[in-house]
Backbone as a printed PyTorch tensor [residue, N CA C, xyz], in Angstrom:
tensor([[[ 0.8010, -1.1990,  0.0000],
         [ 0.0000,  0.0000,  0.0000],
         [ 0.8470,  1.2670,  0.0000]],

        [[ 2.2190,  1.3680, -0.1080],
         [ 3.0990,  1.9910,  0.0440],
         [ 3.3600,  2.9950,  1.2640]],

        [[ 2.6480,  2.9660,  2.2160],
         [ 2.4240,  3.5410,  3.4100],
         [ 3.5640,  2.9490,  4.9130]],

        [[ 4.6510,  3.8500,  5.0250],
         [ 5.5670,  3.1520,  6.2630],
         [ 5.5940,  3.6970,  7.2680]],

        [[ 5.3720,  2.9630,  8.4540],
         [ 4.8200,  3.5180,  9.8460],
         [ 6.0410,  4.3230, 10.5000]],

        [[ 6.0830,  5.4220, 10.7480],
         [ 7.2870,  6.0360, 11.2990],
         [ 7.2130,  6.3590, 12.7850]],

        [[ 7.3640,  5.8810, 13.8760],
         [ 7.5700,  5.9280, 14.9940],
         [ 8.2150,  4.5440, 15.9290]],

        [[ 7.5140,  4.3990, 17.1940],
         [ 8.3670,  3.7440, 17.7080],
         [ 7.9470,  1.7900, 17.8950]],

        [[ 8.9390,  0.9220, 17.9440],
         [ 8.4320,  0.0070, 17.3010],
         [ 7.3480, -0.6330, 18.0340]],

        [[ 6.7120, -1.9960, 18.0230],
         [ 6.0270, -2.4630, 18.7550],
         [ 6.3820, -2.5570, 20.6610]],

        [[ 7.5840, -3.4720, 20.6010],
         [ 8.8230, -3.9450, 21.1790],
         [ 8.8320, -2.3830, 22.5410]],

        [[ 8.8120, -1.1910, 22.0050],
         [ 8.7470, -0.3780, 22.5850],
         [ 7.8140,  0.1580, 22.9790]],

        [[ 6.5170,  0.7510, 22.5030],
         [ 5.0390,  0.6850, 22.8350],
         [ 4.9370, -0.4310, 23.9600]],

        [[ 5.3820, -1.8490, 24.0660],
         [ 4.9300, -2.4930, 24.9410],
         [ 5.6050, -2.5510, 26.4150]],

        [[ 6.9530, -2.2120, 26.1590],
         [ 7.9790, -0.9670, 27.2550],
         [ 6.9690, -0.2740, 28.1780]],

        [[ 6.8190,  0.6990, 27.4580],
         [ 6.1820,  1.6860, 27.8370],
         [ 4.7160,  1.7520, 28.5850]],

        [[ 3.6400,  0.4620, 28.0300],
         [ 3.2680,  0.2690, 28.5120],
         [ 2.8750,  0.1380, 30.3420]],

        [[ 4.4040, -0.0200, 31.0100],
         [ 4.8750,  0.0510, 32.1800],
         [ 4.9930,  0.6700, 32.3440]],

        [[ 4.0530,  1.9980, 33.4320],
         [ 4.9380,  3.1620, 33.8360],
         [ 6.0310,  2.9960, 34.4590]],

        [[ 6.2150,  2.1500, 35.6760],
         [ 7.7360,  1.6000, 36.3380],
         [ 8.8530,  1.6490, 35.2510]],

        [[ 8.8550,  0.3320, 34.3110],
         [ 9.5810,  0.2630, 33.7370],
         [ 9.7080,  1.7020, 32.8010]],

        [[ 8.8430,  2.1700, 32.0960],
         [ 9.2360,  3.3690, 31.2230],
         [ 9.8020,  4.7000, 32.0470]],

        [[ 9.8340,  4.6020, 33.3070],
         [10.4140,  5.4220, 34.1610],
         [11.8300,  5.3300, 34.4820]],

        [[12.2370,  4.1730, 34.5600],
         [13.3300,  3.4240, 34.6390],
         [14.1530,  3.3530, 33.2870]],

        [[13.5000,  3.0090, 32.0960],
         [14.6130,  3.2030, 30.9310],
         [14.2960,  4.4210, 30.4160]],

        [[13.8410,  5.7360, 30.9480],
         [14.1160,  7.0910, 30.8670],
         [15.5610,  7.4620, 31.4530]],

        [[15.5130,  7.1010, 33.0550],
         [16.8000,  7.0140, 33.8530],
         [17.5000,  6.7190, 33.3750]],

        [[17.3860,  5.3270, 32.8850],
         [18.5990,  4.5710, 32.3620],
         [19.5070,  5.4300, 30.9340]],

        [[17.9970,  6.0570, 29.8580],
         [19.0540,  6.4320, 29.2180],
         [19.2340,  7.4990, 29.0090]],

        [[19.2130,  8.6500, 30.3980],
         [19.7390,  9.9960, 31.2560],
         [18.9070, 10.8730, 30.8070]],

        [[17.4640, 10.2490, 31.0230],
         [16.8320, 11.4680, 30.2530],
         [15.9290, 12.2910, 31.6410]],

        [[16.3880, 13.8760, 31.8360],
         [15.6650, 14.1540, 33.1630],
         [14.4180, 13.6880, 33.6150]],

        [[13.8070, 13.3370, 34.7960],
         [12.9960, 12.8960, 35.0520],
         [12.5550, 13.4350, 36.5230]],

        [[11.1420, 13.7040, 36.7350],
         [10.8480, 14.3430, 37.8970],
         [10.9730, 13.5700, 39.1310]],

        [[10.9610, 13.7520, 40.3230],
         [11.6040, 13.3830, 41.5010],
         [10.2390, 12.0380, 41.1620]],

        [[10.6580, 11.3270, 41.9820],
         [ 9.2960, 10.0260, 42.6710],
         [10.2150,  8.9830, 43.3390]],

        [[ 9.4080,  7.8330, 43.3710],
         [ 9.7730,  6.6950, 44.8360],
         [ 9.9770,  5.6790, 43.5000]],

        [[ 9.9510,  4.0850, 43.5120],
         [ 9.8860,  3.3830, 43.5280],
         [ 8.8280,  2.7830, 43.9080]],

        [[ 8.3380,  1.7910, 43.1660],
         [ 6.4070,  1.3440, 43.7100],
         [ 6.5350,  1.1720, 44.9340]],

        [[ 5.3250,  2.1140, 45.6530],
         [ 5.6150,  1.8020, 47.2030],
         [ 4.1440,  0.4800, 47.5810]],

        [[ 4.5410, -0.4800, 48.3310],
         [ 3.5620, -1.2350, 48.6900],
         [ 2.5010, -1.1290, 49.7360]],

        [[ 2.7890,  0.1340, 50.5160],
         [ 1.9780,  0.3750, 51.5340],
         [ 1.9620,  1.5600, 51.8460]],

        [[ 0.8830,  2.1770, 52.6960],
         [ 0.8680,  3.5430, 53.5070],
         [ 2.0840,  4.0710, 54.2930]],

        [[ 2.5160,  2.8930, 54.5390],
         [ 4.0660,  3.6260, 55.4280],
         [ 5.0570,  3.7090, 54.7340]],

        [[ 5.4050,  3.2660, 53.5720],
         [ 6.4930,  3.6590, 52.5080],
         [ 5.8170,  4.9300, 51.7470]],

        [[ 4.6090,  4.6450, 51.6440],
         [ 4.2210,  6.3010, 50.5650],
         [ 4.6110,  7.6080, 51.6940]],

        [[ 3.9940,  7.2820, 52.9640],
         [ 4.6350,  8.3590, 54.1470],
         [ 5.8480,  8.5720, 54.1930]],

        [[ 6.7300,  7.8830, 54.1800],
         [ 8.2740,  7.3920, 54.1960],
         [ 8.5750,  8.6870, 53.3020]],

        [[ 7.8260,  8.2020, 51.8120],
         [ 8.7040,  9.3890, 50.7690],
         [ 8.5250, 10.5070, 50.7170]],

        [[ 7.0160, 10.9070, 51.2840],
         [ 6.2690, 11.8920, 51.4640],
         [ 6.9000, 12.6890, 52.4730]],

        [[ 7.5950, 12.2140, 53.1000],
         [ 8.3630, 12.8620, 54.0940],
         [ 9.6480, 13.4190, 53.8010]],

        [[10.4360, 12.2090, 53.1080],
         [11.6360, 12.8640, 52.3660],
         [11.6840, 14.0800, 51.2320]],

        [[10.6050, 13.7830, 50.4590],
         [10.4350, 15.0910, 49.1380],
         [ 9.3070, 16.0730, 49.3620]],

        [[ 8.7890, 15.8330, 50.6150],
         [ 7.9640, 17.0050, 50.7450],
         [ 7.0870, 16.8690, 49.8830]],

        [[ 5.8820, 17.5070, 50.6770],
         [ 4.3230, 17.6300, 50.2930],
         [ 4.2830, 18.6470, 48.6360]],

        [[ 3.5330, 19.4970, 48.0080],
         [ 2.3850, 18.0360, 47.5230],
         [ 2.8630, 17.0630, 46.5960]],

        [[ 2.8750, 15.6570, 46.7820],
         [ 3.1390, 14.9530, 45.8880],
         [ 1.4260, 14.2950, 45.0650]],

        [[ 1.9780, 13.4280, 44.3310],
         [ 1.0570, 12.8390, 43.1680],
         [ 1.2830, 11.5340, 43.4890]],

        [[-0.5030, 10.5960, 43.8040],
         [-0.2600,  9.5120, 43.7030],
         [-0.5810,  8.9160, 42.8240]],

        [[-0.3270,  7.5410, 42.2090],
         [-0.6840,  7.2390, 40.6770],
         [-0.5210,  5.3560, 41.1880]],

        [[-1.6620,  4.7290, 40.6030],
         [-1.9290,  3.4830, 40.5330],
         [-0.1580,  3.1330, 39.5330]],

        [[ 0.3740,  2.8450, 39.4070],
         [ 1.4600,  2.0440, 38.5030],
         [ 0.9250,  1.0950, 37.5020]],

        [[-0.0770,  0.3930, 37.8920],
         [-0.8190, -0.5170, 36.3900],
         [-2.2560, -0.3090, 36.6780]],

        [[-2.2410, -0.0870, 35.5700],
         [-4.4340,  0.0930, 35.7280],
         [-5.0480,  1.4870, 35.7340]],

        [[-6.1710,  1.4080, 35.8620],
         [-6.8000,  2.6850, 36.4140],
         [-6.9550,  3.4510, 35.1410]],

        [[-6.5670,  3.6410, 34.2900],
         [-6.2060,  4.2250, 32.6630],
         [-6.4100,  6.3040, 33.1200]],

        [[-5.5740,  6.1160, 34.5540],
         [-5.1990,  7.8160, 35.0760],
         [-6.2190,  8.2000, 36.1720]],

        [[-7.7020,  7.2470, 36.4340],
         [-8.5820,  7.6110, 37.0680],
         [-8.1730,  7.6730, 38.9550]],

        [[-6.8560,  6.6310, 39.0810],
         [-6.3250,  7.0030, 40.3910],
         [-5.3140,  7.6870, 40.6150]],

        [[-5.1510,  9.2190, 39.5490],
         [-3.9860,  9.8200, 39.8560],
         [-4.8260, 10.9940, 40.5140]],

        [[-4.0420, 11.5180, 41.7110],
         [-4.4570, 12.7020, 42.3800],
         [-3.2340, 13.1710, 42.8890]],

        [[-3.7900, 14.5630, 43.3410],
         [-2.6690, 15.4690, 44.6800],
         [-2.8020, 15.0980, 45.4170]],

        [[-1.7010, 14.7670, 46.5350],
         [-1.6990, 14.5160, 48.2990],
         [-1.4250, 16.0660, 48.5890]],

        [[-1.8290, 16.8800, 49.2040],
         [-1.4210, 17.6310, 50.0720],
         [-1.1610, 17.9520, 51.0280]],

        [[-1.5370, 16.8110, 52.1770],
         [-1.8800, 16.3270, 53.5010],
         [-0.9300, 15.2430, 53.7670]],

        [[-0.5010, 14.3920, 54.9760],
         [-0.0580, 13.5740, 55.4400],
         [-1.7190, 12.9830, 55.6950]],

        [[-2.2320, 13.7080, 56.3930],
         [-3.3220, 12.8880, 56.4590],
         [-4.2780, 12.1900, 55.0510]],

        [[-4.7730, 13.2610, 54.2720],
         [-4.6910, 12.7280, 52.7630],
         [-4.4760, 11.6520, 52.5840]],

        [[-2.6710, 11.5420, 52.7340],
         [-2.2910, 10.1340, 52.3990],
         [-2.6530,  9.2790, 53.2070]],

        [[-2.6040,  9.1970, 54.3940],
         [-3.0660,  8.0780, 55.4530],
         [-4.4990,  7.8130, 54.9750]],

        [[-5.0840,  8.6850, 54.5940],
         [-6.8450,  8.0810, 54.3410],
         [-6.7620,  7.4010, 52.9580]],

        [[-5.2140,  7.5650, 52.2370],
         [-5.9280,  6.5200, 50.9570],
         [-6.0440,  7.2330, 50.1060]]])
């Protein structure tokens, strides 16, 4: 049909797919990236970081949700309620 797809390949789209991982081979290949944690598994590691980088942070589901669980913390308490 003479038509050639110009962007990025499958292989990569499915990368990316991962916010973790597409966060990680940003790092990896030195491209600036805004402060954050590592997936935290619980309320006391999200406090943990919340403490180190200071309020307001952004929390974000890592798989799923298609953005509907991203919000502002502005609170310690905030975060403790979830």
């Amino acid at each position: 049909n003479g038509i050639q797809f110009i962007g990025p390949t499958p292989k990569t789209i499915s990368e990316f797919g991962s916010k973790t991982d597409a966060r990680a081979m940003a790092v990896a290949a030195g491209l600036p990236v805004i402060p954050g944690s590592d997936p935290v598994e619980d309320v006391d590691a999200a406090v943990k970081f919340a403490e180190e980088a200071g309020l307001p942070i952004m929390v974000k589901a890592a798989m799923g949700g298609g953005g509907k669980g991203m919000r502002v913390v502005r609170t310690m308490d905030e975060l403790k309620a979830g």
